[in-house]
C-alpha positions as a Markdown table, in Angstrom:
| # | Residue | x | y | z |
|---|---|---|---|---|
| 1 | Met | -97.6 | -28.0 | -9.5 |
| 2 | Val | -94.8 | -29.5 | -11.6 |
| 3 | Val | -96.4 | -32.8 | -12.4 |
| 4 | Thr | -99.9 | -31.4 | -13.1 |
| 5 | Ala | -101.4 | -28.0 | -13.7 |
| 6 | Asp | -104.4 | -29.0 | -11.6 |
| 7 | Ile | -102.6 | -27.9 | -8.5 |
| 8 | Lys | -102.8 | -24.1 | -8.5 |
| 9 | Ala | -101.1 | -23.1 | -5.2 |
| 10 | Gly | -99.3 | -24.7 | -2.3 |
| 11 | Val | -98.5 | -24.1 | 1.4 |
| 12 | Ile | -95.7 | -25.9 | 3.3 |
| 13 | Trp | -95.5 | -25.8 | 7.0 |
| 14 | Ala | -92.0 | -26.8 | 8.4 |
| 15 | Gly | -91.2 | -28.7 | 5.3 |
| 16 | Val | -88.3 | -31.1 | 4.8 |
| 17 | Val | -87.4 | -29.4 | 1.5 |
| 18 | Ala | -83.7 | -28.9 | 0.9 |
| 19 | Arg | -80.9 | -30.0 | -1.3 |
| 20 | Tyr | -79.5 | -33.4 | -0.5 |
| 21 | Pro | -76.1 | -32.2 | 0.8 |
| 22 | Asp | -78.1 | -30.0 | 3.4 |
| 23 | Leu | -80.4 | -32.9 | 4.2 |
| 24 | Phe | -77.4 | -35.2 | 4.9 |
| 25 | Thr | -75.6 | -32.8 | 7.1 |
| 26 | Arg | -78.3 | -30.6 | 8.8 |
| 27 | Trp | -81.4 | -32.7 | 9.1 |
| 28 | Asn | -81.3 | -34.8 | 12.3 |
| 29 | Ala | -77.6 | -34.1 | 12.4 |
| 30 | Gly | -77.4 | -35.0 | 16.1 |
| 31 | Ala | -79.0 | -38.4 | 15.5 |
| 32 | Arg | -76.3 | -39.8 | 13.2 |
| 33 | Ser | -72.6 | -39.5 | 12.4 |
| 34 | Thr | -71.2 | -37.8 | 9.3 |
| 35 | Thr | -70.6 | -41.2 | 7.7 |
| 36 | Pro | -73.9 | -43.0 | 6.6 |
| 37 | Ala | -74.5 | -46.3 | 8.3 |
| 38 | Pro | -74.5 | -49.4 | 6.1 |
| 39 | Gly | -78.0 | -50.3 | 5.2 |
| 40 | Ser | -79.3 | -46.7 | 5.5 |
| 41 | Trp | -81.0 | -45.1 | 2.5 |
| 42 | Val | -78.2 | -42.6 | 2.3 |
| 43 | Tyr | -75.6 | -45.3 | 2.3 |
| 44 | Ser | -77.4 | -47.3 | -0.4 |
| 45 | Leu | -77.8 | -44.3 | -2.6 |
| 46 | Glu | -74.2 | -43.2 | -2.2 |
| 47 | Gln | -73.0 | -46.7 | -3.0 |
| 48 | Ser | -75.1 | -46.7 | -6.2 |
| 49 | Tyr | -74.6 | -43.1 | -7.4 |
| 50 | Gly | -71.7 | -41.6 | -5.5 |
| 51 | Thr | -71.7 | -38.9 | -2.9 |
| 52 | Ala | -73.2 | -35.5 | -3.4 |
| 53 | Glu | -69.7 | -34.1 | -3.9 |
| 54 | Ala | -68.7 | -36.8 | -6.4 |
| 55 | Asn | -72.0 | -36.8 | -8.5 |
| 56 | Pro | -73.8 | -33.5 | -7.9 |
| 57 | Glu | -75.9 | -33.8 | -11.1 |
| 58 | Phe | -77.5 | -37.0 | -9.8 |
| 59 | Trp | -78.4 | -35.5 | -6.5 |
| 60 | Lys | -79.7 | -32.4 | -8.1 |
| 61 | Ser | -81.9 | -34.5 | -10.4 |
| 62 | Ile | -83.7 | -36.2 | -7.5 |
| 63 | Ser | -84.1 | -33.0 | -5.4 |
| 64 | Ala | -87.4 | -31.1 | -5.5 |
| 65 | Asn | -85.3 | -28.0 | -5.3 |
| 66 | Gly | -83.9 | -28.7 | -8.7 |
| 67 | Tyr | -87.3 | -28.2 | -10.3 |
| 68 | Leu | -88.4 | -24.9 | -8.8 |
| 69 | Arg | -88.3 | -23.2 | -12.2 |
| 70 | Asp | -91.1 | -25.6 | -13.3 |
| 71 | Leu | -93.6 | -24.6 | -10.6 |
| 72 | Asn | -96.8 | -23.1 | -12.1 |
| 73 | Gly | -98.3 | -21.4 | -9.0 |
| 74 | Pro | -97.5 | -19.6 | -5.8 |
| 75 | Ile | -96.1 | -21.1 | -2.6 |
| 76 | Gln | -96.5 | -20.0 | 1.0 |
| 77 | Leu | -93.9 | -21.2 | 3.6 |
| 78 | His | -94.3 | -21.3 | 7.4 |
| 79 | His | -91.7 | -22.3 | 9.9 |
| 80 | Gly | -91.0 | -22.0 | 13.7 |
| 81 | Thr | -87.5 | -20.8 | 14.5 |
| 82 | Ala | -87.3 | -23.3 | 17.4 |
| 83 | Asp | -88.2 | -26.3 | 15.3 |
| 84 | Ala | -86.2 | -29.2 | 16.7 |
| 85 | Asp | -87.3 | -31.6 | 13.9 |
| 86 | Val | -86.5 | -29.6 | 10.7 |
| 87 | Pro | -84.2 | -26.6 | 10.7 |
| 88 | Trp | -86.1 | -23.4 | 9.9 |
| 89 | Glu | -83.2 | -22.5 | 7.6 |
| 90 | Phe | -84.5 | -25.1 | 5.1 |
| 91 | Ser | -87.5 | -22.9 | 4.5 |
| 92 | Gln | -85.3 | -19.9 | 4.3 |
| 93 | Met | -83.1 | -21.5 | 1.7 |
| 94 | Leu | -86.2 | -22.7 | -0.3 |
| 95 | Tyr | -87.6 | -19.1 | -0.1 |
| 96 | Asp | -84.3 | -17.7 | -1.4 |
| 97 | Glu | -84.1 | -20.3 | -4.2 |
| 98 | Met | -87.7 | -19.6 | -5.3 |
| 99 | Gln | -87.0 | -15.9 | -5.4 |
| 100 | Gln | -84.0 | -16.5 | -7.5 |
| 101 | Thr | -86.2 | -18.4 | -10.0 |
| 102 | Asn | -88.8 | -15.6 | -10.0 |
| 103 | Gln | -91.5 | -17.7 | -8.4 |
| 104 | Val | -94.3 | -16.2 | -6.3 |
| 105 | Val | -93.5 | -17.1 | -2.7 |
| 106 | Glu | -94.4 | -15.9 | 0.8 |
| 107 | Phe | -92.4 | -16.9 | 3.9 |
| 108 | Tyr | -93.4 | -16.5 | 7.5 |
| 109 | Thr | -91.3 | -17.4 | 10.5 |
| 110 | Tyr | -92.6 | -17.8 | 14.0 |
| 111 | Glu | -90.0 | -16.7 | 16.6 |
| 112 | Gly | -89.4 | -19.4 | 19.2 |
| 113 | Asp | -92.1 | -21.7 | 17.9 |
| 114 | Asn | -91.8 | -25.4 | 17.4 |
| 115 | His | -92.3 | -27.8 | 14.4 |
| 116 | Asn | -96.1 | -27.7 | 14.7 |
| 117 | Ile | -96.2 | -23.9 | 15.0 |
| 118 | Ser | -98.2 | -24.6 | 18.2 |
| 119 | Asn | -97.9 | -21.1 | 19.7 |
| 120 | Asn | -99.0 | -19.4 | 16.5 |
| 121 | Phe | -101.2 | -22.0 | 15.0 |
| 122 | Ser | -104.2 | -19.6 | 14.6 |
| 123 | Leu | -102.2 | -17.0 | 12.9 |
| 124 | Ala | -100.5 | -19.5 | 10.6 |
| 125 | Met | -103.8 | -21.0 | 9.7 |
| 126 | Gln | -105.4 | -17.6 | 9.0 |
| 127 | Arg | -102.5 | -16.8 | 6.7 |
| 128 | Thr | -102.9 | -20.1 | 5.0 |
| 129 | Ile | -106.6 | -19.7 | 4.4 |
| 130 | Glu | -106.2 | -16.1 | 3.1 |
| 131 | Phe | -103.5 | -17.4 | 0.8 |
| 132 | Phe | -105.7 | -20.1 | -0.7 |
| 133 | Asp | -108.6 | -17.7 | -0.9 |
| 134 | Arg | -106.5 | -15.2 | -2.8 |
| 135 | Tyr | -105.1 | -17.7 | -5.3 |
| 136 | Leu | -107.9 | -20.3 | -5.6 |
| 137 | Lys | -111.3 | -18.6 | -5.2 |
| 138 | Thr | -112.9 | -17.0 | -8.2 |
| 139 | Asp | -115.3 | -14.1 | -8.1 |
């Protein structure tokens, strides 16, 4: 949707889409310390380009969130509020940022549901199909 106009609409279920400072501190936060381990991708990038605090322009330039204004189609987001893999707040932040850039966006949360939206799969799939039908099918 940014790289090619061939993609007309998108749906993201429980996406790992956030700015890098949030990814570093909130994604799998329990699995690692606040200091990146030598040899990790975070450590390597910080050694080359500085931390997100020291070089925010670099980190913004490699974040998908930095290009939301360039989207050329609608996005639909789905996230379970009990997702243990990806914080549902990532989708909330993406939704808020997309609204700030005047993008067409829909956001559905599923109370108490997991990363796979297992308890509400049928509803989420129905919403997804209806979304694609609305934006991709022609009369």
